[in-house]
CSV table of C-alpha atoms in Angstrom, one decimal:
chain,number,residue,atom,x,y,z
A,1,UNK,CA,-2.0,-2.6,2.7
A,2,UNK,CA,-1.1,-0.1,-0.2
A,3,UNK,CA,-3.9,1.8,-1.4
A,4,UNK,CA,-4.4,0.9,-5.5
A,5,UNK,CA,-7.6,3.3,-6.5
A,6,UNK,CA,-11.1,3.9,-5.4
A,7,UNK,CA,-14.1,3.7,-8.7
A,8,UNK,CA,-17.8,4.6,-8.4
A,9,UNK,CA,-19.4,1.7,-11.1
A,10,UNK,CA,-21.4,2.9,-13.8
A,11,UNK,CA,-24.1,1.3,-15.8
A,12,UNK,CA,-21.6,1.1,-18.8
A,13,UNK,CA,-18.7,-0.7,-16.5
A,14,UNK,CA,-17.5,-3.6,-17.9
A,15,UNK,CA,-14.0,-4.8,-16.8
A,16,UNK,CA,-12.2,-1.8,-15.0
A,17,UNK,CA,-8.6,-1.7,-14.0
A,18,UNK,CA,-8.5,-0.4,-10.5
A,19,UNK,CA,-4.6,0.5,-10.3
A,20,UNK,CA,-1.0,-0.7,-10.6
A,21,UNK,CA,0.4,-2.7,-8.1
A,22,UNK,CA,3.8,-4.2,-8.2
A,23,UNK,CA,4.6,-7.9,-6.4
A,24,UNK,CA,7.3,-8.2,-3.9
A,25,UNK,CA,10.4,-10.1,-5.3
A,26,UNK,CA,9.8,-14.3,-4.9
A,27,UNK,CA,5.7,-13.0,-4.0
A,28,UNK,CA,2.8,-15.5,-5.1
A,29,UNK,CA,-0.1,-14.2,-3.5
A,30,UNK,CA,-2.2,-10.9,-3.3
A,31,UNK,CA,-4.4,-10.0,-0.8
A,32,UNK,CA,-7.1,-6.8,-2.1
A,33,UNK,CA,-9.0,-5.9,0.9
A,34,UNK,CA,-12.3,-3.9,-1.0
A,35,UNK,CA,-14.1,-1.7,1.0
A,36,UNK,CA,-17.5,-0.3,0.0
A,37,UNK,CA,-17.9,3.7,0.7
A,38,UNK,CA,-21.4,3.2,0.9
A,39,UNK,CA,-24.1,2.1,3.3
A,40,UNK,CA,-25.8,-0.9,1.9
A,41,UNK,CA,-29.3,-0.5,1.6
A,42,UNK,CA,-32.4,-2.9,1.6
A,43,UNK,CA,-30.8,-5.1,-1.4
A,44,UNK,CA,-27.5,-6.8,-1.1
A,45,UNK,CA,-24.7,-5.8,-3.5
A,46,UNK,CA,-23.8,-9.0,-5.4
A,47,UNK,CA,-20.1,-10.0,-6.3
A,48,UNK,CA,-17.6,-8.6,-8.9
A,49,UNK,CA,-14.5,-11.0,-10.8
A,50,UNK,CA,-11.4,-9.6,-9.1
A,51,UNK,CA,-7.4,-10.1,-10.5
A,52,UNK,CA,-4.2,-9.5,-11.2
A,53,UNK,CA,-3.0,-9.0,-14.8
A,54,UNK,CA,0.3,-9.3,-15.7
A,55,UNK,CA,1.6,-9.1,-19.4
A,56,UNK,CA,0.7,-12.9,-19.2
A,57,UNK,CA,-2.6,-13.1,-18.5
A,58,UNK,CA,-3.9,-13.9,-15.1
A,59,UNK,CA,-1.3,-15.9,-13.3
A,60,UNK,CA,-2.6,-15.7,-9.9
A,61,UNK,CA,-5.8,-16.4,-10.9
A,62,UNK,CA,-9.1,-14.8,-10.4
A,63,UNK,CA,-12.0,-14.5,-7.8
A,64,UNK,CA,-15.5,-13.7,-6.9
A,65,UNK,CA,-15.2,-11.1,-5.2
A,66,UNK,CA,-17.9,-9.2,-2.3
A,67,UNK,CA,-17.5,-6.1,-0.8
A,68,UNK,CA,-18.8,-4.6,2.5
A,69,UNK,CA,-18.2,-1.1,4.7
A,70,UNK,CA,-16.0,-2.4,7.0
A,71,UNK,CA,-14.0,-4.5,4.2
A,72,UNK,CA,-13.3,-7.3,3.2
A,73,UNK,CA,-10.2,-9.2,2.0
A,74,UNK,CA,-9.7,-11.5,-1.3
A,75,UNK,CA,-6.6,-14.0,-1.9
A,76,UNK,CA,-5.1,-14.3,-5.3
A,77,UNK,CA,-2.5,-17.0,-6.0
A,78,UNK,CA,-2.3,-20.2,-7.5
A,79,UNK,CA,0.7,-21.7,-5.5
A,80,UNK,CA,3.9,-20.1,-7.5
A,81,UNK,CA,5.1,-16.7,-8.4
A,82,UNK,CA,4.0,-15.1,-11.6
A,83,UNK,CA,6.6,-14.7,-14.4
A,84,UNK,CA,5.8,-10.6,-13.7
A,85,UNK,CA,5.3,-9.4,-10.3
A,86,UNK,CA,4.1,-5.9,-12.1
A,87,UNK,CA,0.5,-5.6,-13.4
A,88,UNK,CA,-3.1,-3.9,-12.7
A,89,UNK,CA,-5.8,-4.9,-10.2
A,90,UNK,CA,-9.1,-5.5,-12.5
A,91,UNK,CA,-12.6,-5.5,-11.1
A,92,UNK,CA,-15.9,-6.9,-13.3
A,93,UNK,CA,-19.2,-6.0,-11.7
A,94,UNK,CA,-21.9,-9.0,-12.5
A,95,UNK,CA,-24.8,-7.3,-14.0
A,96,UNK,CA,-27.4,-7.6,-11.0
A,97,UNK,CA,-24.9,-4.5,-9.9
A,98,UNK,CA,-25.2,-3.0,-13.0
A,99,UNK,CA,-29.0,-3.3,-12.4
A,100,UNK,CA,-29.1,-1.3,-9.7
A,101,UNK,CA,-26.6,1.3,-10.5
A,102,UNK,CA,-28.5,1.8,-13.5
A,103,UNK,CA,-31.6,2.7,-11.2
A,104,UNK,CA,-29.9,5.6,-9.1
A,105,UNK,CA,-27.5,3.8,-6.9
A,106,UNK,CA,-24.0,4.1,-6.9
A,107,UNK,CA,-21.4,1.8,-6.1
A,108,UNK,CA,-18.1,2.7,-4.7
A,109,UNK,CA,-15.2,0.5,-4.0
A,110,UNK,CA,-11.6,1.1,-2.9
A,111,UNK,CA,-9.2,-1.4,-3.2
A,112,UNK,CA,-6.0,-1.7,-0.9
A,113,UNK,CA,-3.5,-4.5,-2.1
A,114,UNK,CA,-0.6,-6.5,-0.4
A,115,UNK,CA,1.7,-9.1,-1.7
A,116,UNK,CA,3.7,-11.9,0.3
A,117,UNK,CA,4.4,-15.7,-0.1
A,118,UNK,CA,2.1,-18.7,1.3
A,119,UNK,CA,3.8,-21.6,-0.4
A,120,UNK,CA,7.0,-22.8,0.5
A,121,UNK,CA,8.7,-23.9,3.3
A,122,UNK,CA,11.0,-21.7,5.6
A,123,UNK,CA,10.4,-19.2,8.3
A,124,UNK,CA,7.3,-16.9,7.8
A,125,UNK,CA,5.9,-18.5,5.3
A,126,UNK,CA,2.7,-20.2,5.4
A,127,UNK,CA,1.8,-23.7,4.7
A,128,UNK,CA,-0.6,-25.0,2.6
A,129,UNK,CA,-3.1,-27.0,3.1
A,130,UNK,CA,-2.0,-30.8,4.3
A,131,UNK,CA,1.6,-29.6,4.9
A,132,UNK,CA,2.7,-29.7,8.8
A,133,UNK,CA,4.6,-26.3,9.1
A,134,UNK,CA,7.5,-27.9,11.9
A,135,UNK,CA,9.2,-29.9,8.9
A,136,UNK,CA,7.0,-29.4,6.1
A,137,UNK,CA,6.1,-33.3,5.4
A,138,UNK,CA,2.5,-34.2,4.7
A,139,UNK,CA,0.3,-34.8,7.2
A,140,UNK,CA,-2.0,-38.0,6.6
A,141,UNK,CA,-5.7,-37.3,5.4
A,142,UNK,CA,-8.7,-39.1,7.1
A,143,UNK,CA,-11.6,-40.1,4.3
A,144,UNK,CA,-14.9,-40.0,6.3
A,145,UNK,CA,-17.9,-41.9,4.4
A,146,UNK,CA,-21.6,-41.5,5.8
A,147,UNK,CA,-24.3,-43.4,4.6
């Protein structure tokens, strides 16, 4: 993982770019691992909006995001490369973090960011979901009703 920035939250925080972070060439996901530099204490930190913007918006989507000491890593990508691998890492902190920043307790991330591909077929890629990854055919899906 490349490291993209590190930014203590403020009450005033709205969206924040984080960094820069350039895609690898035929790329369609990113994985930010977001590691909290602080303890957490007797209240859970809640979630932030995490992405990727390119000059085209947010073409590998965006997600809620947690954070914890030890880490903890987010997937962004919708399937298919963006038209620009080169853009900023945003983070939004919901406002129950605001809350408690606002009341003495600040919040520190650091974001660390790789790219790679997870659609496709070929070697080292990975398959998505319903795709058997020795020939790349569907596999058959099973619907299971219960009373």
């Amino acid at each position: 993982m490349i490291s993209v920035g590190t930014h203590t939250f403020t009450p005033d925080d709205d969206l924040v770019v984080v960094g820069s972070f350039t895609l690898d060439e035929d790329a369609d996901t990113l994985w930010v691992e977001i590691t909290q530099d602080q303890v957490t204490g007797p209240w859970p930190w809640s979630y932030g909006v995490l992405g990727f913007r390119s000059a085209f918006g947010y073409e590998l989507g965006t997600v809620k995001a947690f954070s914890k000491p030890e880490g903890v890593v987010q997937r962004l990508g919708v399937g298919r490369p963006p038209l620009e691998r080169s853009g900023v890492i945003t983070f939004q902190p919901r406002s129950f973090n605001l809350a408690w920043i606002r009341q003495g307790n600040p919040w520190t991330l650091s974001f660390a960011a790789e790219s790679g591909v997870t659609s496709g077929s070929g070697v080292g890629v990975v398959s998505n979901s319903f795709v058997n990854a020795a020939d790349g055919n569907g596999l058959p899906v099973t619907r299971i009703t219960f009373p």
